[in-house]
Amino acid sequence: QVQLVESGGGLVQAGGSLTLSCAASGRTFSSYGMAWFRQAPGKEREFAAAITWRGFNTYYADSVKGRFTISRDNAKNTVSLQMNSLKAEDTAVYFCAAAPTLNRASMSVTSSYNYWGQGTQVTVSS
């Protein structure tokens, strides 16, 4: 079992930065691939970024590539999402998710992930 709790969301002006954190409980956290998804009002949940279990590989949606950076600290059971150059269209609830295996084919599919956090709201004002 892995429990995930996100934090760090808030209101920021366009062009600003935020760092989201996801704290995980459970002994097997370091064996899971981790990802951030987001869901805007009236839209489906979409993939933003993912990182493999040892952090050797990262993946990004085209919409965030070059602006967002995902990282993890297995010693602290945390995964982070550094978000720079934020845009109004980045406004969404951001979710942390954990998957037992992660690869380029599965990373953006919500059904690949066994565990989800409750989400944290990010609002970017233009």
mmCIF file of C-alpha atoms in Angstrom:
data_model
loop_
_atom_site.group_PDB
_atom_site.id
_atom_site.type_symbol
_atom_site.label_atom_id
_atom_site.label_comp_id
_atom_site.label_asym_id
_atom_site.label_seq_id
_atom_site.Cartn_x
_atom_site.Cartn_y
_atom_site.Cartn_z
ATOM 1 C CA GLN A 1 0.000 0.000 0.000
ATOM 2 C CA VAL A 2 1.154 3.485 -0.840
ATOM 3 C CA GLN A 3 -0.601 6.607 0.410
ATOM 4 C CA LEU A 4 0.062 9.902 -1.315
ATOM 5 C CA VAL A 5 -0.467 13.440 -0.038
ATOM 6 C CA GLU A 6 0.153 16.466 -2.251
ATOM 7 C CA SER A 7 1.029 19.967 -1.084
ATOM 8 C CA GLY A 8 2.353 23.232 -2.447
ATOM 9 C CA GLY A 9 -0.515 24.374 -4.609
ATOM 10 C CA GLY A 10 -1.776 27.933 -4.584
ATOM 11 C CA LEU A 11 -2.398 31.094 -6.546
ATOM 12 C CA VAL A 12 0.396 32.499 -8.684
ATOM 13 C CA GLN A 13 0.667 35.089 -11.412
ATOM 14 C CA ALA A 14 1.426 34.092 -14.966
ATOM 15 C CA GLY A 15 5.163 33.738 -15.431
ATOM 16 C CA GLY A 16 5.668 32.744 -11.830
ATOM 17 C CA SER A 17 6.790 29.496 -10.252
ATOM 18 C CA LEU A 18 5.480 26.897 -7.833
ATOM 19 C CA THR A 19 6.848 23.669 -6.455
ATOM 20 C CA LEU A 20 4.463 20.839 -5.684
ATOM 21 C CA SER A 21 5.410 18.053 -3.314
ATOM 22 C CA CYS A 22 3.990 14.594 -2.841
ATOM 23 C CA ALA A 23 4.693 12.749 0.385
ATOM 24 C CA ALA A 24 4.347 8.992 0.212
ATOM 25 C CA SER A 25 3.910 6.472 2.957
ATOM 26 C CA GLY A 26 4.704 2.814 2.563
ATOM 27 C CA ARG A 27 7.886 0.809 2.510
ATOM 28 C CA THR A 28 7.759 0.132 -1.202
ATOM 29 C CA PHE A 29 7.665 3.741 -2.408
ATOM 30 C CA SER A 30 11.130 3.537 -3.924
ATOM 31 C CA SER A 31 10.038 0.682 -6.183
ATOM 32 C CA TYR A 32 7.217 2.666 -7.796
ATOM 33 C CA GLY A 33 7.254 4.886 -10.796
ATOM 34 C CA MET A 34 5.719 8.255 -9.944
ATOM 35 C CA ALA A 35 3.852 10.823 -11.952
ATOM 36 C CA TRP A 36 1.955 14.063 -11.835
ATOM 37 C CA PHE A 37 -1.352 14.437 -13.623
ATOM 38 C CA ARG A 38 -3.616 17.443 -13.738
ATOM 39 C CA GLN A 39 -7.292 18.081 -14.293
ATOM 40 C CA ALA A 40 -8.821 21.389 -15.260
ATOM 41 C CA PRO A 41 -12.544 22.096 -14.724
ATOM 42 C CA GLY A 42 -14.648 20.309 -17.284
ATOM 43 C CA LYS A 43 -11.682 18.461 -18.743
ATOM 44 C CA GLU A 44 -10.261 14.972 -18.455
ATOM 45 C CA ARG A 45 -7.301 14.220 -16.255
ATOM 46 C CA GLU A 46 -4.113 14.590 -18.278
ATOM 47 C CA PHE A 47 -0.551 13.479 -17.882
ATOM 48 C CA ALA A 48 2.044 16.101 -16.975
ATOM 49 C CA ALA A 49 5.277 14.356 -15.933
ATOM 50 C CA ALA A 50 6.632 11.016 -14.728
ATOM 51 C CA ILE A 51 9.808 9.618 -13.228
ATOM 52 C CA THR A 52 10.993 6.020 -12.982
ATOM 53 C CA TRP A 53 11.665 4.331 -9.677
ATOM 54 C CA ARG A 54 15.330 5.240 -9.397
ATOM 55 C CA GLY A 55 14.880 8.590 -11.106
ATOM 56 C CA PHE A 56 17.004 7.645 -14.106
ATOM 57 C CA ASN A 57 14.296 8.459 -16.627
ATOM 58 C CA THR A 58 11.822 11.316 -16.763
ATOM 59 C CA TYR A 59 8.987 11.978 -19.165
ATOM 60 C CA TYR A 60 7.013 15.132 -19.857
ATOM 61 C CA ALA A 61 3.920 16.120 -21.744
ATOM 62 C CA ASP A 62 4.696 18.454 -24.617
ATOM 63 C CA SER A 63 2.633 21.163 -22.941
ATOM 64 C CA VAL A 64 4.993 21.338 -19.941
ATOM 65 C CA LYS A 65 8.317 20.278 -21.424
ATOM 66 C CA GLY A 66 11.024 22.821 -20.715
ATOM 67 C CA ARG A 67 8.993 24.483 -17.962
ATOM 68 C CA PHE A 68 8.319 21.687 -15.436
ATOM 69 C CA THR A 69 10.832 19.413 -13.726
ATOM 70 C CA ILE A 70 9.951 16.240 -11.859
ATOM 71 C CA SER A 71 12.292 14.802 -9.247
ATOM 72 C CA ARG A 72 12.196 12.323 -6.387
ATOM 73 C CA ASP A 73 13.999 11.619 -3.139
ATOM 74 C CA ASN A 74 13.575 7.961 -2.220
ATOM 75 C CA ALA A 75 15.245 8.491 1.144
ATOM 76 C CA LYS A 76 12.530 10.985 2.072
ATOM 77 C CA ASN A 77 9.681 9.261 0.198
ATOM 78 C CA THR A 78 8.889 12.388 -1.762
ATOM 79 C CA VAL A 79 8.378 13.385 -5.369
ATOM 80 C CA SER A 80 8.328 17.005 -6.487
ATOM 81 C CA LEU A 81 7.219 19.021 -9.475
ATOM 82 C CA GLN A 82 9.001 22.308 -10.043
ATOM 83 C CA MET A 83 6.823 24.480 -12.272
ATOM 84 C CA ASN A 84 8.289 27.565 -13.935
ATOM 85 C CA SER A 85 6.948 30.071 -16.436
ATOM 86 C CA LEU A 86 3.420 29.203 -15.430
ATOM 87 C CA LYS A 87 0.569 30.000 -17.791
ATOM 88 C CA ALA A 88 -3.146 30.458 -17.231
ATOM 89 C CA GLU A 89 -3.723 27.136 -18.985
ATOM 90 C CA ASP A 90 -1.710 25.370 -16.269
ATOM 91 C CA THR A 91 -4.584 26.058 -13.868
ATOM 92 C CA ALA A 92 -5.823 22.689 -12.619
ATOM 93 C CA VAL A 93 -5.931 20.301 -9.728
ATOM 94 C CA TYR A 94 -2.626 18.443 -9.702
ATOM 95 C CA PHE A 95 -2.517 14.800 -8.639
ATOM 96 C CA CYS A 96 0.383 12.619 -7.624
ATOM 97 C CA ALA A 97 0.201 8.970 -8.717
ATOM 98 C CA ALA A 98 2.221 5.772 -8.253
ATOM 99 C CA ALA A 99 2.644 2.862 -10.663
ATOM 100 C CA PRO A 100 4.413 -0.486 -10.071
ATOM 101 C CA THR A 101 5.974 -0.274 -13.511
ATOM 102 C CA LEU A 102 6.477 2.701 -15.768
ATOM 103 C CA ASN A 103 7.623 3.043 -19.344
ATOM 104 C CA ARG A 104 7.133 5.342 -22.264
ATOM 105 C CA ALA A 105 4.037 3.477 -23.408
ATOM 106 C CA SER A 106 2.287 3.408 -20.050
ATOM 107 C CA MET A 107 3.324 6.646 -18.402
ATOM 108 C CA SER A 108 0.460 8.790 -19.652
ATOM 109 C CA VAL A 109 -2.322 6.266 -19.063
ATOM 110 C CA THR A 110 -4.246 6.805 -15.835
ATOM 111 C CA SER A 111 -5.074 3.101 -15.504
ATOM 112 C CA SER A 112 -1.340 2.350 -15.202
ATOM 113 C CA TYR A 113 -1.363 3.922 -11.746
ATOM 114 C CA ASN A 114 -2.481 2.037 -8.651
ATOM 115 C CA TYR A 115 -2.418 4.876 -6.148
ATOM 116 C CA TRP A 116 -3.523 8.492 -6.283
ATOM 117 C CA GLY A 117 -3.407 11.455 -3.975
ATOM 118 C CA GLN A 118 -6.320 13.789 -3.317
ATOM 119 C CA GLY A 119 -4.878 16.603 -5.392
ATOM 120 C CA THR A 120 -3.742 20.172 -4.842
ATOM 121 C CA GLN A 121 -5.170 23.207 -6.607
ATOM 122 C CA VAL A 122 -2.927 25.376 -8.773
ATOM 123 C CA THR A 123 -4.404 28.618 -10.067
ATOM 124 C CA VAL A 124 -2.474 30.838 -12.443
ATOM 125 C CA SER A 125 -3.833 34.343 -12.900
ATOM 126 C CA SER A 126 -3.232 36.088 -16.196
#
